[in-house]
Coordinates of N, CA and C in Angstrom, one line a residue:
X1 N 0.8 -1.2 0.0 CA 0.0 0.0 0.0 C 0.9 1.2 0.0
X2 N 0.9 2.3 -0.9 CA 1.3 3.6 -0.7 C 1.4 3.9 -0.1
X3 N 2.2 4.7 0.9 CA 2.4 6.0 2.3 C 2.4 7.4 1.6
X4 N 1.2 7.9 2.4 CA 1.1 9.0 1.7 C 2.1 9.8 2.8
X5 N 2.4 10.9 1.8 CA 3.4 11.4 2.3 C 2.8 12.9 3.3
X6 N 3.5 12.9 3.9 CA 2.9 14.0 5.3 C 3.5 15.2 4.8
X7 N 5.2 15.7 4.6 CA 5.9 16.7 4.5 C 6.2 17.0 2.9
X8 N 5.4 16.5 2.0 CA 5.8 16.6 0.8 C 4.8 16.0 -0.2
X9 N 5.2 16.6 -1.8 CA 3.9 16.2 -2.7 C 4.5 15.4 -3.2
X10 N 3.6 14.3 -4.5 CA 4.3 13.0 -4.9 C 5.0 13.4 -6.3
X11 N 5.1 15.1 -6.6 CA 5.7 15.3 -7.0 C 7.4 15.6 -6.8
X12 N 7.5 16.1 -5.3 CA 8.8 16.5 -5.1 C 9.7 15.4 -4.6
X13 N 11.5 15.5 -5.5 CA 12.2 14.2 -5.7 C 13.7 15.2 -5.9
X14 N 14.5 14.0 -5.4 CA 15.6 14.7 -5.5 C 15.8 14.3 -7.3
X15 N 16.7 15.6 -7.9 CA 17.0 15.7 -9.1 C 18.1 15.4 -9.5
X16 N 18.9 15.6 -8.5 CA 20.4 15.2 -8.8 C 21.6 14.7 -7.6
X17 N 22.3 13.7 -7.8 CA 23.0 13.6 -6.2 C 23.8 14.6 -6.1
X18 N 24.6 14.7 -7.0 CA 26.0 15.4 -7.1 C 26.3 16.6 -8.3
X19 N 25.8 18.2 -7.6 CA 25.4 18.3 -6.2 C 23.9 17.9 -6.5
X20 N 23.8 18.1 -5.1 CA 22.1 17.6 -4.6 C 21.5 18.5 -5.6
X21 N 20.4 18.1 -5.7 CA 19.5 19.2 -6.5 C 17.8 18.1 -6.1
X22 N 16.9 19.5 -5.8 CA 15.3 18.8 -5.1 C 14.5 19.6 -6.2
X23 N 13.8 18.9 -6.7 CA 12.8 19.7 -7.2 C 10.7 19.8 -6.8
X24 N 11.0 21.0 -6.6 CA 10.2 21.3 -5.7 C 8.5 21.6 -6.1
X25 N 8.8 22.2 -7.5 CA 7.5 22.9 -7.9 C 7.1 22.2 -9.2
X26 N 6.3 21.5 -10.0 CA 6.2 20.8 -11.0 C 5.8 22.1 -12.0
X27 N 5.5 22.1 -12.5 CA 5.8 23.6 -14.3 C 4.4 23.9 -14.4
X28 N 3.3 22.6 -13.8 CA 1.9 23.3 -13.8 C 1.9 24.1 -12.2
X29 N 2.6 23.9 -11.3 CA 2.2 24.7 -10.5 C 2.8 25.9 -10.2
X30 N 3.8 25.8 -11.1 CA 4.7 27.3 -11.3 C 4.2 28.4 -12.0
X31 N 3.6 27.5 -13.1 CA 2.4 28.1 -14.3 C 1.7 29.0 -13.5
X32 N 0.3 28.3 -12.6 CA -0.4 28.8 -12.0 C 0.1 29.6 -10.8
X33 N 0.9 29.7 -10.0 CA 1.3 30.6 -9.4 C 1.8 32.2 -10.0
X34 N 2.1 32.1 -11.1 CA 2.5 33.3 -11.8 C 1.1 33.8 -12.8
X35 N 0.2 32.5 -12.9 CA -1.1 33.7 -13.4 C -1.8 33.9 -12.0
X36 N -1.4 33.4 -11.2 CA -1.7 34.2 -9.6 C -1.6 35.3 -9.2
X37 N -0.2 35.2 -9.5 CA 0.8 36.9 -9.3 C 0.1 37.8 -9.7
X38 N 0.7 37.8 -11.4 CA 0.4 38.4 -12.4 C -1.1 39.2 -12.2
X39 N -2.5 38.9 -11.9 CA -3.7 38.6 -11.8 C -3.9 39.3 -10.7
X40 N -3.1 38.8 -9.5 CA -3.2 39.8 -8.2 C -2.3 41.8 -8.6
X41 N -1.2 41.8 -9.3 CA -0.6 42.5 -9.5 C -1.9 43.8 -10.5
X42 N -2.1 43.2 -11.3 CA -3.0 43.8 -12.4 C -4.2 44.5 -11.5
X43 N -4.9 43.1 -11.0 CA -6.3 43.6 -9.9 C -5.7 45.0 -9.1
X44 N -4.5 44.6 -8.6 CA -4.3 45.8 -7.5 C -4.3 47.9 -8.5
X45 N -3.3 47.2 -9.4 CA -3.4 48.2 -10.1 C -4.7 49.0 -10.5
X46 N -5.0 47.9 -10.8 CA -6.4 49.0 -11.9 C -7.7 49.1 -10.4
X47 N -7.5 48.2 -9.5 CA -8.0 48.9 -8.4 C -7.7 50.0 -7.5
X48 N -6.8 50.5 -7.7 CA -5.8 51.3 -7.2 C -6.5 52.6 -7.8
X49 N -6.5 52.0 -8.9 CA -6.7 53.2 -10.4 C -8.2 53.4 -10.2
X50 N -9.1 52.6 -9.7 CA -10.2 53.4 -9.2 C -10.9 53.7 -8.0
X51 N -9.7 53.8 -7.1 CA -10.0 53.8 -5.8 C -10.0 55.5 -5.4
X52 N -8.9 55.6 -6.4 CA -8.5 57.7 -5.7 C -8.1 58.3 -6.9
X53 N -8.9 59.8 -7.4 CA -8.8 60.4 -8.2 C -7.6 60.7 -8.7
X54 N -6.3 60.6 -7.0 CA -5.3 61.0 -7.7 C -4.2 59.3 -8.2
X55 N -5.1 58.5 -8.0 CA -4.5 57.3 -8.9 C -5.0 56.9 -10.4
X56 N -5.7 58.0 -10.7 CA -6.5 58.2 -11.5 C -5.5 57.2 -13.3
X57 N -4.6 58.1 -13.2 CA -3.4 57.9 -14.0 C -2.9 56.3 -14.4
X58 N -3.1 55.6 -13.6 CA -3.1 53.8 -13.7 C -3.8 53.1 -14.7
X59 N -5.2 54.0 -15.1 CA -5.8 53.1 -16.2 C -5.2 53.7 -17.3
X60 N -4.1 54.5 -17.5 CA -3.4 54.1 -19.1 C -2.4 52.9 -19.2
X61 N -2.5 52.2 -17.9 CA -2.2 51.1 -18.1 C -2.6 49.9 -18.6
X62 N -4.3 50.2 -18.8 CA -5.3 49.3 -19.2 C -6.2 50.3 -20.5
X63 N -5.6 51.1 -20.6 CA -6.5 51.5 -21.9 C -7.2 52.6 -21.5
X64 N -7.0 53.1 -20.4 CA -8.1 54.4 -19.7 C -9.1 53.4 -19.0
X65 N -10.0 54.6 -18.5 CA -11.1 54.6 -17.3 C -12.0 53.6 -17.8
X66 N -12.8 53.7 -18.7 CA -13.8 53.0 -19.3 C -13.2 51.6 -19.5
X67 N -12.2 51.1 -19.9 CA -11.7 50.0 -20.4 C -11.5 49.1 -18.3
X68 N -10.6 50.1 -17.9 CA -10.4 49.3 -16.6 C -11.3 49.6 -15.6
X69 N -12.8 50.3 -15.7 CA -13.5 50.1 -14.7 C -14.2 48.1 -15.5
X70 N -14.1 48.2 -16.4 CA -14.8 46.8 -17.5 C -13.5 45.6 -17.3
X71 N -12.6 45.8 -16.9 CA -11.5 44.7 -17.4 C -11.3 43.9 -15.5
X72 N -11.4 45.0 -14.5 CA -11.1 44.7 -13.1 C -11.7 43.9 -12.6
X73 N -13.4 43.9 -12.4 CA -14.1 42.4 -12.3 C -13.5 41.2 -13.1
X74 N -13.3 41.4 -14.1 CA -12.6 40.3 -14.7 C -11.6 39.6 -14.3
X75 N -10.5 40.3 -14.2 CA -9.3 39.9 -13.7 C -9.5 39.4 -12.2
X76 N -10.4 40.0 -11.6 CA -10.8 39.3 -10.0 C -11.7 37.6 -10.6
X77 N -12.2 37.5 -10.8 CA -12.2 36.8 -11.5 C -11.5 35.2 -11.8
X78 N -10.4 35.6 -12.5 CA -9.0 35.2 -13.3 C -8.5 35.0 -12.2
X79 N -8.3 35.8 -10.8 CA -7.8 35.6 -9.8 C -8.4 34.5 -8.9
X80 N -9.3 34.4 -8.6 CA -9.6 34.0 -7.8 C -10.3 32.4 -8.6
X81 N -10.1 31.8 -9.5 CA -10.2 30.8 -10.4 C -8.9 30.0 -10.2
X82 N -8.0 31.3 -10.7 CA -6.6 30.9 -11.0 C -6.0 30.2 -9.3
X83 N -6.2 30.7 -8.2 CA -6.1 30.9 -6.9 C -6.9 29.8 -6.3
X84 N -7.9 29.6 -6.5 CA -8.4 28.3 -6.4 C -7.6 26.7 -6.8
X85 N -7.0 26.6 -8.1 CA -6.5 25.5 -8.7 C -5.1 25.1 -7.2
X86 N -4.7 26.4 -7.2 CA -3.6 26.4 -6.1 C -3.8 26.1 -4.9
X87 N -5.1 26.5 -4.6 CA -5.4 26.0 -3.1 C -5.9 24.1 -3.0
X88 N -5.9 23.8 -3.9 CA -6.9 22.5 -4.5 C -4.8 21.7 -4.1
X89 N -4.1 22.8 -4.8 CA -3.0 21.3 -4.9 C -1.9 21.9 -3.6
X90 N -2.2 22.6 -2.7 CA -1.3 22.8 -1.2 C -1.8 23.4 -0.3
X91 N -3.2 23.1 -0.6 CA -3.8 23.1 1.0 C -2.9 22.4 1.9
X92 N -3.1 20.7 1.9 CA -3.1 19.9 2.8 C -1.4 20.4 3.3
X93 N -0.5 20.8 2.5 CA 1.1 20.7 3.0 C 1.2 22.2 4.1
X94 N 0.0 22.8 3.8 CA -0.4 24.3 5.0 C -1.4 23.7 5.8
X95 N -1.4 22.9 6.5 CA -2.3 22.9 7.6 C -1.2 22.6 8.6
X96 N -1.2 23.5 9.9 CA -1.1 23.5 10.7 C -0.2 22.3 11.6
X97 N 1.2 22.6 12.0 CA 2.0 21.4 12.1 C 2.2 21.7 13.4
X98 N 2.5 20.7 14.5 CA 3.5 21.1 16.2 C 4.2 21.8 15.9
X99 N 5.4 21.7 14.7 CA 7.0 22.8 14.6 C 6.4 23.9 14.3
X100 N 5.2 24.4 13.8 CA 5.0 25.6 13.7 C 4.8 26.7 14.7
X101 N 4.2 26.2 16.1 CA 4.1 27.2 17.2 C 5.4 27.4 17.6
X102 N 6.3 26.6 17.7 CA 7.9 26.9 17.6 C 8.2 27.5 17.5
X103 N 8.3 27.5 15.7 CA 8.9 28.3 14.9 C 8.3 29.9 14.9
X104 N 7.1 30.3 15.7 CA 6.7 31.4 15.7 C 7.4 31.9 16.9
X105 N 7.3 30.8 18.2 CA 7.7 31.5 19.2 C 9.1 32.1 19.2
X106 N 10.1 31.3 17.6 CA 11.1 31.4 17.8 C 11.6 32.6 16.6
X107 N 10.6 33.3 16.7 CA 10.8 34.2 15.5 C 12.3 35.3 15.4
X108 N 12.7 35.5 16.0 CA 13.5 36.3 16.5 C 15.2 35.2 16.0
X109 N 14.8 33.9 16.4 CA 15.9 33.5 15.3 C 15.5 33.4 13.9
X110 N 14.5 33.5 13.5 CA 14.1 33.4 11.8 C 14.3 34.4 11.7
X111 N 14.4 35.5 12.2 CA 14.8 36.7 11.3 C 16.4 37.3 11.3
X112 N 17.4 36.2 12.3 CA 18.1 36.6 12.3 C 19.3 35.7 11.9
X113 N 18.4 34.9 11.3 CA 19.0 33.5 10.7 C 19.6 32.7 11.1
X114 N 19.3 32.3 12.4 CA 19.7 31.7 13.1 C 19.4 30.0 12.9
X115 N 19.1 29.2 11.8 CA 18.4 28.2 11.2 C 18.6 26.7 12.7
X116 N 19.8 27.0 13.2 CA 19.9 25.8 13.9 C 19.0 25.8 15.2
X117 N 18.8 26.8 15.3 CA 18.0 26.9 16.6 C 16.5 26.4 16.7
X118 N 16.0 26.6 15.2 CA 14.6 26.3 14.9 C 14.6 24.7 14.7
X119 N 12.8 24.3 15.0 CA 12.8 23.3 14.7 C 12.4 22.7 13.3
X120 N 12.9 21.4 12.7 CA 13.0 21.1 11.2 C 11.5 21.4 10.9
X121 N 11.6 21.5 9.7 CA 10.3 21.8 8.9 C 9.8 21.0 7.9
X122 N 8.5 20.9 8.0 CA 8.1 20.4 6.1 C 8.4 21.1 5.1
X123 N 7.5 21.3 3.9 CA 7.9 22.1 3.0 C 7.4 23.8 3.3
X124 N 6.5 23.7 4.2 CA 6.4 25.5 4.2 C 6.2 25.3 5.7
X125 N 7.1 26.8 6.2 CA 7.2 27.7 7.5 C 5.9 28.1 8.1
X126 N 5.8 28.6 9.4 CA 4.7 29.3 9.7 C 4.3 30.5 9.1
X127 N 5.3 30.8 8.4 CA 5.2 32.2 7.9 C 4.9 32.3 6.3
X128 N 5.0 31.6 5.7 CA 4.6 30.7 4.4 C 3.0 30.2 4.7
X129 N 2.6 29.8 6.2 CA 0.9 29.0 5.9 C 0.1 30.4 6.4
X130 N 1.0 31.3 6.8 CA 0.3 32.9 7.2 C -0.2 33.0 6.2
X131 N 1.0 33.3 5.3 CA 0.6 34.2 3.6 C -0.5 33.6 2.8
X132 N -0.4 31.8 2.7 CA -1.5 31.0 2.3 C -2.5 31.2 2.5
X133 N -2.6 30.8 4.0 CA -4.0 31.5 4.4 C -4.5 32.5 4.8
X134 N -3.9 33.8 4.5 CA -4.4 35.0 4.5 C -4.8 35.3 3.0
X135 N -4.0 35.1 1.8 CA -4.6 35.0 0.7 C -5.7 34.3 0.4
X136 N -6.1 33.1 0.8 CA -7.1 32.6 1.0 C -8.6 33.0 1.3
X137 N -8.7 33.4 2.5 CA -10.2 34.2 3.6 C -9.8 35.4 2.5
X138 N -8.9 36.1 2.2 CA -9.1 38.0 1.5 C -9.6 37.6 0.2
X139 N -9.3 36.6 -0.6 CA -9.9 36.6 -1.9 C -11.0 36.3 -1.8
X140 N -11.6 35.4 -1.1 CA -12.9 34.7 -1.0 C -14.0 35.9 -0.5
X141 N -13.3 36.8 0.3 CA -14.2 38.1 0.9 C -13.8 38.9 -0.2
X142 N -12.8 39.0 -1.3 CA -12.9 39.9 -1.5 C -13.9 39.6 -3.4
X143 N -14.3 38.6 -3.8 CA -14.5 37.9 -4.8 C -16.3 38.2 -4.3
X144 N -16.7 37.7 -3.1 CA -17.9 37.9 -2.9 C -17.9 39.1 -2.9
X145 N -17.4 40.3 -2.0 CA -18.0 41.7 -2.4 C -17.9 42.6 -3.5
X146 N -17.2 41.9 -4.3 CA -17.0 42.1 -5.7 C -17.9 41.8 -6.5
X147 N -18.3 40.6 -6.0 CA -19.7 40.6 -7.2 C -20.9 41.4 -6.6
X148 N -20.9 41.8 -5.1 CA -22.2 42.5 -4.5 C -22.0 43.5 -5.2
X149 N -21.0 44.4 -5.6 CA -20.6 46.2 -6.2 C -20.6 45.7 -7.6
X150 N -21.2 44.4 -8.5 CA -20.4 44.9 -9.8 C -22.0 45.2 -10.0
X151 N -22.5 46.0 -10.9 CA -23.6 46.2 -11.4 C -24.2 45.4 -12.5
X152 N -23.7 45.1 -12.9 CA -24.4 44.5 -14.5 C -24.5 43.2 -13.9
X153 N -23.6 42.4 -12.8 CA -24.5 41.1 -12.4 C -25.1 41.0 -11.2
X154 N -24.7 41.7 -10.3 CA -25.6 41.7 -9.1 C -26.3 42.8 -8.9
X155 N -26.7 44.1 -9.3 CA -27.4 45.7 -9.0 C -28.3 45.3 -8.8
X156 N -29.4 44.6 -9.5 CA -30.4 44.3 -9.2 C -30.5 43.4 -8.0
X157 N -30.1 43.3 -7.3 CA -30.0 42.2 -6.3 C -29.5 42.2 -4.7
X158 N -28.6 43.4 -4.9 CA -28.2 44.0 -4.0 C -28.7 45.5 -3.6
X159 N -28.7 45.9 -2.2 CA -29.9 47.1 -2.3 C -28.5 47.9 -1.9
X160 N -28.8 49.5 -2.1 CA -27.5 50.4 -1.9 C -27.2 50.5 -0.7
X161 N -27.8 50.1 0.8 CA -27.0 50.3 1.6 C -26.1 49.0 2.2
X162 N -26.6 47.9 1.5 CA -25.4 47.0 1.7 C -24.2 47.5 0.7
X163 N -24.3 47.2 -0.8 CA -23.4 47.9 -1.4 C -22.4 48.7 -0.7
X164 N -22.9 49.4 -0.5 CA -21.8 50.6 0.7 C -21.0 50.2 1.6
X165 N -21.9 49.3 2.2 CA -20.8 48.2 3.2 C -19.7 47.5 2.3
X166 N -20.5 47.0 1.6 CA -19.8 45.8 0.5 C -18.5 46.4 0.2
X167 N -18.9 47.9 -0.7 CA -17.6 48.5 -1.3 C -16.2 48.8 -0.4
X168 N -16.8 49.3 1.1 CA -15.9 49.4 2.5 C -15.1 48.2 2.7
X169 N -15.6 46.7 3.0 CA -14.8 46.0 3.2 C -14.1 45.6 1.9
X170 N -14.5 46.1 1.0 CA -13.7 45.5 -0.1 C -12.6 46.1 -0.4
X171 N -12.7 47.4 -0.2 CA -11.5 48.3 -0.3 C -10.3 47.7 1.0
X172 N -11.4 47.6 2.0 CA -10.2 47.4 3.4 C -9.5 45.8 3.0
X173 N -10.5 44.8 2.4 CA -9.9 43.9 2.4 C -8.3 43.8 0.9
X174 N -8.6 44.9 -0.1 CA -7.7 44.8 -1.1 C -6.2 45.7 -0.4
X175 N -6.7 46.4 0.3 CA -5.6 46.8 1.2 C -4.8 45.7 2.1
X176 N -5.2 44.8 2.4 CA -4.8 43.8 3.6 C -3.9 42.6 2.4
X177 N -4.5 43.1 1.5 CA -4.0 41.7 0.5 C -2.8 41.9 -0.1
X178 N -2.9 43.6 -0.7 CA -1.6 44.3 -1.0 C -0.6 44.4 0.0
X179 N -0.7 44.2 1.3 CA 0.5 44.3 2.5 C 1.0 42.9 2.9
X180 N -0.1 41.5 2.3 CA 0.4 41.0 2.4 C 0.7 39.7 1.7
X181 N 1.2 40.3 0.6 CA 1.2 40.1 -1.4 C 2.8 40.3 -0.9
X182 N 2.5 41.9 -0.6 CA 4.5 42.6 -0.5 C 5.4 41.7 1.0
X183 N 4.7 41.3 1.2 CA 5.4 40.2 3.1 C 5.6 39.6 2.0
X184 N 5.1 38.8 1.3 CA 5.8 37.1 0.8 C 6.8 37.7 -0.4
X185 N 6.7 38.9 -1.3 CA 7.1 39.2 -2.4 C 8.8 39.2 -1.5
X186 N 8.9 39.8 -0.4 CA 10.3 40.3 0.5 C 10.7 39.1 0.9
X187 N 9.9 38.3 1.3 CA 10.5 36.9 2.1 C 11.5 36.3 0.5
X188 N 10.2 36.1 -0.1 CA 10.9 35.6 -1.3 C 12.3 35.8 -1.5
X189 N 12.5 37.4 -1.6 CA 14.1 37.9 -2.0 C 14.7 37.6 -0.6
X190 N 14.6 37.7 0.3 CA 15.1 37.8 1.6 C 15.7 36.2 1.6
X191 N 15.1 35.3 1.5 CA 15.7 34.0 2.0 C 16.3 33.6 0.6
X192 N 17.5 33.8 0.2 CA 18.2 33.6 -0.7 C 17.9 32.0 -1.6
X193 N 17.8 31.9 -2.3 CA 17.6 30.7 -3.1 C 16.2 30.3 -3.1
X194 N 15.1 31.1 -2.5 CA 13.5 30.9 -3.0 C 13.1 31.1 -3.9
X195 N 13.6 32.0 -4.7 CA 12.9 32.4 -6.1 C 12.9 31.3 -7.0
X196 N 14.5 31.2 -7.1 CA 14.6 29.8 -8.3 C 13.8 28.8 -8.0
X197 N 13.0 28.5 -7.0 CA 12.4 27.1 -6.9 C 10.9 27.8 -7.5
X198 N 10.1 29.0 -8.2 CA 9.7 29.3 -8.5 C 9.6 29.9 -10.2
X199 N 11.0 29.8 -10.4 CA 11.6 29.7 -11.4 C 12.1 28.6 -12.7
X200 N 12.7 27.7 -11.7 CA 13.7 26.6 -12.2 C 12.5 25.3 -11.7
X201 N 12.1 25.7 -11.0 CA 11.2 24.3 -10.1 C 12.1 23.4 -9.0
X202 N 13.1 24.0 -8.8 CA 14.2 23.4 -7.9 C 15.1 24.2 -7.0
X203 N 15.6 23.6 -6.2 CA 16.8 24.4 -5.0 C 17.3 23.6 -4.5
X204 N 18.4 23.8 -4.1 CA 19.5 23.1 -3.9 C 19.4 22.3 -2.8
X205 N 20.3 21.4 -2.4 CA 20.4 20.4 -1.8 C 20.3 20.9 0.0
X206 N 21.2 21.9 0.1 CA 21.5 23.1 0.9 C 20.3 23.9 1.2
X207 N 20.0 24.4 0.7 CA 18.6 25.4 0.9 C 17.6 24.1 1.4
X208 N 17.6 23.2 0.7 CA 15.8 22.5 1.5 C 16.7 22.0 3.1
X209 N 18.0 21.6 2.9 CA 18.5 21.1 4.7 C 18.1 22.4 4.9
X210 N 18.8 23.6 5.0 CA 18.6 24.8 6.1 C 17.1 25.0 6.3
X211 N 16.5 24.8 5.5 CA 15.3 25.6 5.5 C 14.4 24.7 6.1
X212 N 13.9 23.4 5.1 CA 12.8 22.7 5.8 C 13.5 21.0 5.4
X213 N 14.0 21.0 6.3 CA 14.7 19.9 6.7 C 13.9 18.5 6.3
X214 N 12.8 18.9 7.3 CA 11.8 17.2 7.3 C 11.3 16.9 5.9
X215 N 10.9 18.2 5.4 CA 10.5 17.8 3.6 C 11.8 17.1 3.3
X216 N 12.5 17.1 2.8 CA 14.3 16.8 2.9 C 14.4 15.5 3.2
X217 N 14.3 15.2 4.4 CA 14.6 13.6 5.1 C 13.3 13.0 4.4
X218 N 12.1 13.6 4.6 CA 10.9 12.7 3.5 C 11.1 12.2 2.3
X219 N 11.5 13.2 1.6 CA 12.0 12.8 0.0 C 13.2 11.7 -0.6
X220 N 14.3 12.1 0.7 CA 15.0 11.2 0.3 C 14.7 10.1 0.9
X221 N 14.3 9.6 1.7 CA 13.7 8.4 2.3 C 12.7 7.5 1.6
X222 N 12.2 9.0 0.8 CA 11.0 7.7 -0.3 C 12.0 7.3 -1.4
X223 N 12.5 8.0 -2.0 CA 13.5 8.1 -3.0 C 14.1 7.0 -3.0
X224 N 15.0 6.9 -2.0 CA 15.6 5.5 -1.9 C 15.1 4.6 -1.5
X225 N 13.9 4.2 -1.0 CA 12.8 3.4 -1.1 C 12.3 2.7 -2.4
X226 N 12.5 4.0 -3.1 CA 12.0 3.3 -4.5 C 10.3 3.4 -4.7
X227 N 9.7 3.0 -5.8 CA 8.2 3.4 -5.8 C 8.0 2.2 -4.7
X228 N 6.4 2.4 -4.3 CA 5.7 1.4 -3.9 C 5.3 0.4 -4.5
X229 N 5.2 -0.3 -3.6 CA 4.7 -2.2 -4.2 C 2.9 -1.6 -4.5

């Protein structure tokens, strides 16, 4: 019988012995992570662009006013579709581990890179199932009040003084999303060798030991195992 694996997907394998090389991210899920980005990046923009007169200037990014008040529902949309596929394939590797109250209590060595002090990890940090699941609850709130303010599919359906609410949290929640879009955008650069695994689909043999160890001892344990009977 299969062992399903706890700290890792049945995608991730080491790539190479010498040197090590893990690869991490399969090409469809790198795919969709970047029409993630991209999709959040755009939304923010042309949200941005109609949020304040003097960001007025943003929809010649999109063709002017008229084009990106019509293209923004869309792209939320696109996002929140795209964002879904992602949640469907790393939910389960973000739910909530023992090493993670740890690793929070021990934040103060994570930020000062202190890696030996912390306890091993699977493939994502506490600080990695923050960002998951903060993108997560903001799009889903912000997807619903998005359709309560778009007119052409919900106006008739929605009365103006919910609307008003609607528009409020929506604005607060595209704020919350943008601050913490730019947290994982910094981690990214910040912990050297994360990008490429987002890039390349792989990191080095080094980076998965420092970082998240147990994904690491998982992989090669199955590896040399060999497939299941």
């Amino acid at each position: 019988m299969a062992h399903r694996p706890y700290y890792s997907e049945r995608g991730d394998r080491l790539e190479s012995i010498q040197p090590v090389e893990v690869s991490r991210y399969r090409g469809f899920t790198r795919a969709n992570h970047w029409v993630t980005a991209f999709s959040l990046i755009a939304l923010a923009l042309s949200g941005l662009a109609l949020f304040d007169p003097s960001l007025y200037f943003l929809t010649g990014l999109f063709g002017g006013g008229q084009t990106t008040r019509w293209i923004h529902p869309i792209i939320g949309v696109v996002l929140f579709l795209s964002f879904a596929l992602m949640f469907i394939q790393l939910w389960r590797l973000n739910m909530p581990k023992p090493e993670d109250t740890t690793w929070v209590a021990q934040i103060g060595d994570v930020v000062k890179g202190r890696e030996d002090n912390l306890p091993e990890l699977g493939k994502y940090n506490a600080g990695q199932k923050f960002v998951f699941w903060g993108m997560s609850a903001l799009i889903i709130v912000l997807i619903v009040t998005g359709v309560m303010i778009w007119q052409q599919v919900a106006g008739h359906l929605v009365s103006v003084p919910l609307r008003r609410i609607a528009v409020l949290v929506h604005a607060l929640s595209a704020v919350a999303i943008i601050l913490v879009f730019i947290m994982h955008v910094y981690a990214a650069i910040w912990t050297r060798g994360t990008l490429r695994a987002m890039t390349r689909g792989t990191v080095t043999g080094g980076w998965a030991w420092r970082h998240h160890r147990k994904w690491l001892r998982e992989i090669a344990s199955r590896d040399n195992k060999g497939p299941a009977e």
